[in-house]
Coordinates of C-alpha atoms in Angstrom, one line a residue:
M1 CA -28.2 196.0 -31.2
R2 CA -25.6 194.0 -33.3
R3 CA -23.3 194.1 -29.7
I4 CA -26.1 192.6 -28.0
K5 CA -26.8 189.9 -30.7
A6 CA -23.1 189.1 -30.6
I7 CA -23.0 188.7 -26.9
L8 CA -26.0 186.4 -26.7
Q9 CA -24.5 184.3 -29.3
A10 CA -21.3 183.9 -27.4
S11 CA -23.2 183.3 -24.5
S12 CA -25.1 180.4 -26.2
A13 CA -21.7 178.9 -27.6
V14 CA -20.2 179.1 -23.9
I15 CA -23.5 177.1 -22.4
V16 CA -23.0 174.5 -25.3
V17 CA -19.7 173.9 -24.6
A18 CA -20.6 173.6 -20.9
S19 CA -23.2 171.5 -21.4
S20 CA -21.0 169.2 -23.7
L21 CA -18.5 169.0 -20.9
A22 CA -20.8 168.1 -18.1
V23 CA -22.2 165.0 -19.9
G24 CA -18.5 164.0 -21.6
L25 CA -19.7 164.3 -24.9
P26 CA -17.1 165.3 -28.1
L27 CA -17.6 168.8 -28.8
P28 CA -20.0 169.8 -32.3
A29 CA -17.5 170.9 -35.0
R30 CA -18.2 174.8 -36.2
A31 CA -19.6 175.5 -39.3
D32 CA -17.7 176.9 -42.1
T33 CA -20.3 179.2 -43.6
A34 CA -17.7 180.7 -46.3
H35 CA -18.4 177.6 -48.7
V36 CA -21.5 175.7 -49.7
P37 CA -21.4 172.2 -48.2
Y38 CA -20.5 169.6 -50.7
L39 CA -21.6 166.6 -48.7
V40 CA -25.0 167.2 -48.2
I41 CA -27.6 165.0 -46.1
S42 CA -30.1 164.1 -48.6
Q43 CA -32.5 161.5 -46.7
L44 CA -33.2 160.3 -43.3
K45 CA -34.8 157.3 -42.0
I46 CA -35.0 156.7 -38.3
T47 CA -38.1 154.3 -37.7
S48 CA -36.2 151.5 -36.0
S49 CA -38.7 148.7 -36.5
N50 CA -38.2 148.6 -40.5
G51 CA -34.7 150.0 -41.2
Q52 CA -32.5 153.2 -40.7
F53 CA -30.7 154.9 -43.2
I54 CA -28.9 158.2 -43.9
T55 CA -28.3 159.3 -47.5
L56 CA -25.6 161.6 -48.3
Y57 CA -25.1 163.7 -51.5
N58 CA -21.8 164.7 -53.1
S59 CA -22.5 168.1 -54.7
T60 CA -19.1 168.7 -56.4
G61 CA -17.8 167.7 -59.6
S62 CA -15.1 165.3 -58.0
T63 CA -15.2 161.9 -56.7
L64 CA -15.1 162.0 -52.6
D65 CA -13.1 159.6 -50.5
M66 CA -15.6 158.7 -47.6
S67 CA -12.8 157.5 -45.4
K68 CA -11.8 161.0 -45.0
Y69 CA -15.4 162.0 -43.4
Q70 CA -17.5 160.8 -40.4
L71 CA -20.8 161.1 -39.1
E72 CA -21.2 162.2 -35.3
Y73 CA -24.1 161.3 -33.7
F74 CA -26.0 162.6 -30.4
N75 CA -29.1 160.8 -28.8
N76 CA -30.7 164.1 -28.7
Y77 CA -31.1 167.2 -30.9
D78 CA -30.8 169.3 -27.8
L79 CA -27.0 168.9 -26.9
G80 CA -27.8 169.9 -23.1
K81 CA -30.1 167.0 -23.1
A82 CA -27.9 164.3 -24.8
T83 CA -26.7 161.5 -22.8
S84 CA -24.5 159.8 -25.3
S85 CA -23.0 160.1 -28.8
R86 CA -20.7 158.2 -31.0
L87 CA -18.5 159.0 -34.2
I88 CA -19.4 156.7 -37.1
S89 CA -16.5 156.0 -39.6
L90 CA -17.2 155.6 -43.7
S91 CA -15.7 153.9 -46.7
G92 CA -15.8 153.6 -50.1
F93 CA -16.2 156.2 -52.8
V94 CA -18.9 158.5 -53.9
P95 CA -19.0 159.9 -57.7
P96 CA -19.4 163.6 -58.6
H97 CA -23.1 164.2 -58.1
G98 CA -23.5 160.7 -56.6
Y99 CA -25.2 159.4 -53.4
F100 CA -23.7 157.7 -50.3
M101 CA -26.1 155.8 -48.0
V102 CA -25.3 154.7 -44.4
N103 CA -27.6 151.6 -43.5
D104 CA -28.5 149.1 -41.6
S105 CA -31.0 147.1 -43.7
S106 CA -31.6 146.5 -47.3
L107 CA -33.6 149.0 -49.1
T108 CA -34.4 149.2 -53.0
L109 CA -34.1 152.9 -54.2
C110 CA -33.6 154.1 -57.8
F111 CA -30.3 156.1 -56.9
Q112 CA -26.5 156.1 -58.0
L113 CA -25.2 155.4 -54.9
T114 CA -22.6 153.5 -53.1
V115 CA -24.0 151.6 -49.8
D116 CA -21.8 151.4 -46.4
S117 CA -23.8 148.8 -44.2
V118 CA -23.3 149.9 -40.5
S119 CA -25.2 149.3 -37.3
L120 CA -26.5 152.7 -36.9
G121 CA -28.9 152.3 -33.7
L122 CA -30.0 156.1 -33.9
S123 CA -32.7 156.8 -31.5
S124 CA -36.1 157.0 -32.8
T125 CA -37.2 159.4 -30.3
A126 CA -34.7 162.4 -30.6
G127 CA -31.5 162.8 -32.1
L128 CA -28.9 164.5 -34.1
V129 CA -26.4 163.9 -36.8
E130 CA -23.9 165.7 -38.6
V131 CA -21.2 165.0 -41.2
L132 CA -17.6 166.1 -40.7
A133 CA -14.8 166.3 -42.9
F134 CA -11.4 166.2 -41.5
N135 CA -8.8 168.3 -42.8
Q136 CA -4.8 168.2 -41.4
S137 CA -2.4 170.8 -42.3
S138 CA 0.6 168.9 -42.9
P139 CA 1.4 165.3 -42.3
G140 CA 1.8 164.7 -38.5
G141 CA -0.2 168.0 -37.9
S142 CA -3.3 168.5 -36.3
V143 CA -6.4 167.1 -37.6
S144 CA -9.4 169.7 -37.6
P145 CA -13.2 168.7 -38.2
D146 CA -15.4 171.0 -40.3
L147 CA -18.5 170.8 -40.3
Q148 CA -20.5 170.2 -43.6
D149 CA -23.9 169.4 -42.6
Y150 CA -26.5 168.6 -39.7
V151 CA -30.0 167.4 -39.0
G152 CA -31.9 166.9 -35.8
W153 CA -35.1 164.9 -35.3
S154 CA -38.0 164.5 -32.7
K155 CA -41.0 161.9 -32.4
T156 CA -43.1 164.8 -31.7
A157 CA -43.4 168.5 -33.0
A158 CA -40.4 170.5 -31.4
A159 CA -38.4 173.9 -32.3
G160 CA -35.2 173.3 -33.8
A161 CA -36.0 169.2 -34.8
Q162 CA -37.7 167.9 -37.9
T163 CA -40.4 165.8 -36.9
L164 CA -40.2 161.8 -38.0
P165 CA -42.8 160.3 -40.0
V166 CA -45.6 158.1 -38.4
S167 CA -45.2 155.3 -41.2
T168 CA -42.6 152.6 -40.9
N169 CA -42.0 153.3 -44.7
A170 CA -41.6 156.7 -44.8
F171 CA -38.5 158.8 -44.5
L172 CA -37.4 162.5 -44.6
Q173 CA -36.1 164.3 -48.0
R174 CA -34.1 167.3 -48.1
Q175 CA -35.4 170.3 -49.7
P176 CA -35.5 172.9 -52.0
V177 CA -33.7 170.5 -55.0
D178 CA -32.8 171.5 -58.4
I179 CA -33.4 170.7 -61.8
A180 CA -32.4 167.1 -61.2
N181 CA -34.1 166.9 -58.2
N182 CA -30.7 167.0 -56.1
P183 CA -30.3 168.7 -52.8
A184 CA -29.6 172.7 -53.2
I185 CA -28.1 173.5 -50.2
A186 CA -26.3 177.1 -49.8
T187 CA -25.3 176.6 -45.8
A188 CA -25.2 173.5 -43.2
G189 CA -28.2 172.5 -41.8
S190 CA -30.3 175.1 -44.4
G191 CA -33.6 174.5 -46.3
S192 CA -36.7 171.9 -45.5
W193 CA -37.6 168.6 -45.1
Q194 CA -40.4 166.7 -46.6
T195 CA -42.0 162.9 -45.9
V196 CA -41.8 160.9 -48.7
Q197 CA -42.2 156.9 -49.2
P198 CA -41.0 154.6 -51.9
D199 CA -44.3 154.6 -55.1
A200 CA -45.1 151.3 -55.5
N201 CA -45.7 152.1 -59.1
N202 CA -42.8 154.0 -59.9
I203 CA -39.2 152.2 -59.3
C204 CA -37.4 155.6 -59.8
G205 CA -40.0 157.5 -58.0
L206 CA -41.1 158.7 -54.6
V207 CA -44.5 159.6 -52.9
G208 CA -44.9 162.7 -51.2
A209 CA -47.2 163.4 -48.0
N210 CA -50.1 165.0 -50.3
G211 CA -50.0 161.9 -52.7
T212 CA -47.8 163.5 -55.7
T213 CA -45.0 161.8 -57.2
V214 CA -41.2 163.1 -56.6
I215 CA -39.6 161.4 -60.0
Q216 CA -35.7 160.8 -59.5
T217 CA -34.4 161.8 -62.9
G218 CA -31.1 161.7 -63.7
L219 CA -30.3 159.3 -61.1
S220 CA -29.3 155.7 -61.6
Q221 CA -28.9 152.7 -59.4
L222 CA -28.1 148.5 -59.5
L223 CA -30.5 147.3 -57.6
P224 CA -30.0 144.3 -55.1
T225 CA -29.1 141.3 -57.3
S226 CA -31.0 137.5 -57.1
E227 CA -29.1 134.9 -57.0
P228 CA -29.8 132.2 -60.0
A229 CA -31.1 128.9 -59.5
A230 CA -28.5 125.9 -59.0
A231 CA -29.1 122.2 -58.1
I232 CA -27.0 120.5 -55.0
V233 CA -26.6 116.8 -56.0
S234 CA -24.8 115.8 -53.0
L235 CA -22.5 117.2 -49.9
N236 CA -20.2 115.2 -48.3
G237 CA -20.4 117.1 -44.9
D238 CA -17.3 118.0 -44.7
D239 CA -0.2 144.5 -56.5
A240 CA -1.4 145.6 -59.6
G241 CA -3.6 148.5 -59.3
V242 CA -7.3 148.8 -60.2
P243 CA -7.7 150.5 -64.0
A244 CA -8.7 153.9 -64.5
L245 CA -12.7 153.4 -64.6
A246 CA -14.7 155.7 -66.4
A247 CA -16.9 157.5 -63.9
V248 CA -20.4 156.9 -66.1
M249 CA -22.9 154.4 -65.6
P250 CA -24.4 152.9 -69.0
P251 CA -27.7 154.6 -69.5
A252 CA -29.2 151.0 -70.0
D253 CA -28.1 150.1 -66.6
I254 CA -30.2 152.3 -64.6
G255 CA -32.8 150.5 -62.5
L256 CA -31.6 146.9 -63.1
M257 CA -30.2 144.8 -60.5
A258 CA -26.5 144.2 -60.2
P259 CA -25.0 141.1 -61.9
A260 CA -24.1 138.3 -59.7
I261 CA -20.4 136.4 -59.3
T262 CA -21.6 132.7 -59.5
E263 CA -18.8 130.4 -60.2
L264 CA -14.9 130.5 -60.6
L265 CA -12.1 127.7 -61.5
P266 CA -9.2 128.3 -60.2
N267 CA -7.2 125.7 -61.3
P268 CA -8.0 123.5 -64.5
A269 CA -7.5 119.9 -64.5
G270 CA -5.8 117.5 -66.7
T271 CA -4.4 119.5 -70.1
G272 CA -6.0 122.7 -68.5
N273 CA -4.0 126.0 -68.8
D274 CA -4.2 128.3 -65.9
A275 CA -3.3 131.1 -68.4
T276 CA -6.0 130.3 -70.6
D277 CA -8.8 128.0 -69.2
E278 CA -9.1 129.3 -65.3
F279 CA -12.9 131.5 -65.6
I280 CA -15.1 133.6 -63.8
E281 CA -18.4 133.5 -64.5
V282 CA -21.0 136.7 -64.0
Y283 CA -24.7 135.9 -64.0
N284 CA -27.6 138.4 -65.3
P285 CA -30.5 138.4 -63.2
N286 CA -32.4 140.9 -65.3
D287 CA -35.0 140.8 -68.0
T288 CA -32.9 142.8 -70.1
V289 CA -29.5 142.7 -71.7
F290 CA -26.9 144.3 -69.1
D291 CA -24.4 146.6 -70.4
L292 CA -20.9 145.9 -68.8
S293 CA -19.1 148.7 -70.3
G294 CA -17.0 150.6 -67.5
F295 CA -17.4 147.6 -65.3
A296 CA -14.4 145.7 -64.3
L297 CA -13.6 142.1 -62.2
Q298 CA -11.0 142.5 -59.6
V299 CA -9.0 139.2 -58.3
G300 CA -7.2 138.6 -55.4
T301 CA -6.9 139.5 -51.4
T302 CA -4.0 141.3 -51.0
K303 CA -2.4 141.8 -54.4
L304 CA -5.2 142.7 -56.7
H305 CA -5.2 142.5 -60.2
S306 CA -8.2 144.0 -62.1
Y307 CA -9.8 143.5 -65.9
L308 CA -11.7 146.4 -67.5
F309 CA -14.7 145.4 -69.8
P310 CA -14.2 147.4 -72.9
S311 CA -17.1 149.4 -74.0
G312 CA -19.9 147.5 -75.8
T313 CA -19.6 144.3 -73.4
T314 CA -23.1 143.0 -72.8
M315 CA -24.6 140.3 -70.8
P316 CA -27.9 138.5 -72.0
A317 CA -31.2 138.7 -70.1
H318 CA -30.8 135.7 -67.2
G319 CA -27.6 134.5 -68.9
F320 CA -24.6 133.1 -67.3
T321 CA -21.2 134.3 -68.9
A322 CA -18.0 133.1 -68.4
F323 CA -15.1 135.1 -68.7
Y324 CA -12.0 133.0 -69.5
S325 CA -8.1 134.0 -68.3
S326 CA -7.1 134.0 -71.9
I327 CA -9.2 137.1 -72.8
T328 CA -8.9 138.8 -69.2
G329 CA -5.4 138.0 -68.0
L330 CA -6.3 137.1 -64.5
S331 CA -5.0 134.5 -62.7
L332 CA -7.1 133.0 -60.0
S333 CA -4.6 131.8 -57.3
N334 CA -4.3 127.9 -56.7
T335 CA -3.6 128.5 -52.4
G336 CA -6.8 131.0 -51.8
G337 CA -8.4 133.9 -53.0
Q338 CA -11.6 136.1 -54.1
A339 CA -13.1 138.0 -57.5
K340 CA -15.4 140.9 -57.4
L341 CA -17.0 142.8 -59.8
L342 CA -16.8 146.6 -59.8
D343 CA -18.9 149.2 -61.0
P344 CA -17.6 152.0 -63.2
F345 CA -17.2 154.4 -60.0
G346 CA -15.1 151.3 -58.3
N347 CA -17.4 150.1 -55.8
S348 CA -17.4 146.4 -55.5
I349 CA -21.2 145.3 -56.3
A350 CA -20.7 141.7 -56.2
A351 CA -18.1 139.0 -54.8
S352 CA -17.3 135.2 -54.5
A353 CA -16.9 134.1 -51.0
V354 CA -12.7 133.9 -49.9
Y355 CA -11.9 130.2 -50.8
G356 CA -9.0 128.2 -49.9
T357 CA -6.6 125.8 -51.4
A358 CA -8.3 125.2 -54.9
K359 CA -7.5 121.2 -55.9
D360 CA -7.5 120.5 -59.8
G361 CA -10.8 120.6 -61.6
L362 CA -12.6 121.6 -58.8
A363 CA -15.0 124.8 -59.4
W364 CA -15.8 127.3 -56.4
A365 CA -19.9 127.8 -57.0
L366 CA -22.4 129.7 -55.5
A367 CA -25.7 127.5 -54.4
N368 CA -28.5 128.8 -52.1
G369 CA -26.7 131.4 -50.4
K370 CA -23.4 129.3 -50.2
W371 CA -20.3 128.5 -51.6
Y372 CA -18.9 125.2 -52.6
W373 CA -16.3 123.3 -54.3
T374 CA -18.0 121.1 -56.9
T375 CA -16.8 118.7 -59.7
K376 CA -19.1 119.8 -61.7
L377 CA -17.9 122.9 -63.8
T378 CA -20.9 124.7 -65.5
P379 CA -19.5 127.8 -67.5
G380 CA -22.1 129.5 -68.9
A381 CA -25.1 127.5 -67.2
A382 CA -26.7 127.3 -63.7
N383 CA -24.6 125.4 -61.1
V384 CA -24.7 121.8 -59.9
I385 CA -22.9 121.1 -57.0
N386 CA -21.5 117.9 -56.6
Q387 CA -19.2 117.7 -53.5
P388 CA -15.7 115.5 -54.2
P389 CA -15.8 112.3 -51.5
A390 CA -13.2 113.3 -48.5
S391 CA -10.0 111.9 -49.2
K392 CA -8.6 108.9 -47.8
K393 CA -6.1 111.0 -46.0
A394 CA -8.8 112.9 -44.3
A395 CA -10.7 109.8 -44.0
A396 CA -8.3 107.8 -42.0
K397 CA -7.6 111.2 -39.9
A398 CA -11.3 111.1 -39.0
K399 CA -11.3 106.9 -38.0
S400 CA -8.3 108.1 -35.9
A401 CA -9.9 110.9 -33.8
K402 CA -13.1 108.6 -33.5
A403 CA -11.0 105.6 -32.1
A404 CA -9.1 107.8 -29.9
V405 CA -12.4 109.4 -28.5
K406 CA -13.9 105.8 -27.8
A407 CA -10.5 104.7 -26.2
K408 CA -10.9 107.2 -23.9
A409 CA -14.7 106.9 -23.0
P410 CA -15.3 104.8 -19.7
K411 CA -16.4 101.3 -20.4
K412 CA -19.7 100.0 -19.6
T413 CA -21.4 97.0 -18.1
K414 CA -23.7 95.4 -19.9
I415 CA -26.5 93.3 -18.9
K416 CA -28.3 91.4 -21.4
T417 CA -32.2 91.5 -20.6
A418 CA -34.9 89.2 -21.5
A419 CA -36.4 92.1 -23.7
S420 CA -32.7 92.7 -25.4
S421 CA -32.5 89.2 -26.4
Q422 CA -36.1 88.6 -27.8
Y423 CA -35.4 91.9 -30.2
G424 CA -31.7 91.4 -30.9
G425 CA -30.3 94.4 -29.3
D426 CA -29.4 95.9 -25.9
D427 CA -31.7 97.7 -23.7
P428 CA -30.1 101.2 -23.3
A429 CA -31.1 101.1 -19.3
S430 CA -29.1 98.0 -19.2
T431 CA -25.7 99.4 -20.0
T432 CA -25.8 101.3 -16.8
P433 CA -23.1 99.7 -14.2
I434 CA -24.8 97.9 -11.2
H435 CA -24.8 99.9 -8.0
V436 CA -22.9 98.3 -5.1
W437 CA -26.1 98.6 -2.8
T438 CA -28.0 96.7 -5.4
L439 CA -25.4 93.6 -5.0
A440 CA -25.2 94.3 -1.3
L441 CA -29.3 93.8 -1.5
V442 CA -28.7 90.5 -3.7
A443 CA -26.4 88.9 -1.6
I444 CA -28.5 89.4 1.7
L445 CA -31.6 88.1 -0.1
A446 CA -29.3 85.0 -1.3
L447 CA -28.4 84.2 2.3
L448 CA -31.9 84.4 3.5
Y449 CA -33.0 82.2 0.8
G450 CA -30.4 79.3 1.5
A451 CA -30.9 79.8 5.2
Y452 CA -35.2 78.9 4.6
E453 CA -33.9 76.2 2.1
Y454 CA -31.6 74.5 4.5
R455 CA -33.4 75.3 7.9
T456 CA -33.7 71.8 9.3
D457 CA -30.1 71.0 8.5
L458 CA -29.2 74.5 10.4
A459 CA -31.3 73.4 13.3
N460 CA -29.5 70.0 13.8
K461 CA -26.1 71.7 13.5
V462 CA -27.4 74.0 16.2
Y463 CA -28.8 71.0 18.6
Q464 CA -25.5 69.2 18.1
F465 CA -23.4 72.1 18.9
R466 CA -25.1 72.8 22.0
R467 CA -25.1 69.2 23.1
Y468 CA -21.4 69.0 22.6
L469 CA -21.2 72.4 24.9
A470 CA -23.2 70.5 27.7
A471 CA -21.3 67.8 27.5
R472 CA -17.9 69.8 28.1
R473 CA -19.6 71.3 31.0
V474 CA -20.1 67.7 32.8
D475 CA -16.9 66.3 32.1
R476 CA -15.2 69.7 33.9
P477 CA -13.8 68.8 37.4

């Protein structure tokens, strides 16, 4: 009996390999059943009309570098029927017993997670995704994939696939779970799935299909931030490593929105000193105090420098706090750079736009989702955007360019009409050059009018010419 079962398994493997080669798809990685998966698929949302995401859970006690993992996607749970596939690269880090979400739209859940936004494009009819870890025996050696977990799905009930929820807000959550509601999966692909959706009455809860609430205890997440108010007054139209971060989210921050970086001063004016007067402003959008213990500020684009907030550093509710270089020791480059806010796990949760050359005394500030240079410095208060006037050099350059364009433009003949004289302007239609046939017609009409006015004189001239010709005939011998 065991021999027959082994033969059947081997035959199945041959069929899968043949099917994969026939459609040109990559072969799925083999599962190593000797170890418990340490990167588990925890949640799956496929409905394309309302966003897609895949949530992964780190079941180990170590931080995982997600650049060493990939998702492999097939557009059918049956590999023999799949017509396309692709590998989805990941980036970032996931802390011990933390969550990592790969999504293509915004989602608010009470999770301790890293979000990696990519274009998923998963089929909402049928599909399969598996998590692969890549191992290399030695530098330059071959790389072998190790299957961590997988799940197949179908819009309708089918053997070997999870049935997708009908509601666009619902998604699938892995079962069973441990005492902290984290997935407790012994082997790849094992366990079951239940349909859940966010609980409108509990920010850290999920409602099951039977109406019961699944509380997400022991988890924490910084929710998407909200931008503070700002006033736009005028627009001119125109390698120090990251410090060792404590991988612990302050309990007071659980369920709060992430702070936002709102203003930078890279180049203080006048008597300003770069070493003491530069600042990075951070805004707390929450109704309660935000604990920055273990968070960090990071500056630079290629050569990075960081400042780790000491334990006990807090920000007031709906407050702006300016962190000066005299305290942080961070220097903002005058020739271009960026500032970021990192959470205790080293993930970037807020960042300024990258700026260019910073002029004396101008702040790089956020307003209405965009970043502007402004002459109004507002450390510790809502931003006021007042862009500096264009420089004389820039204005002269723009005027020169305008003159060059005007010189190249073809000249147009203007005819001042009665209408244009009456209203003191030019009739737009009168600036069109006169067509040659129009001139010819005017000339013909002028000749005809002259012939009519001098018809008698012309008749006399014709009569005299005829008499002259007759006289010459008579005089001929």
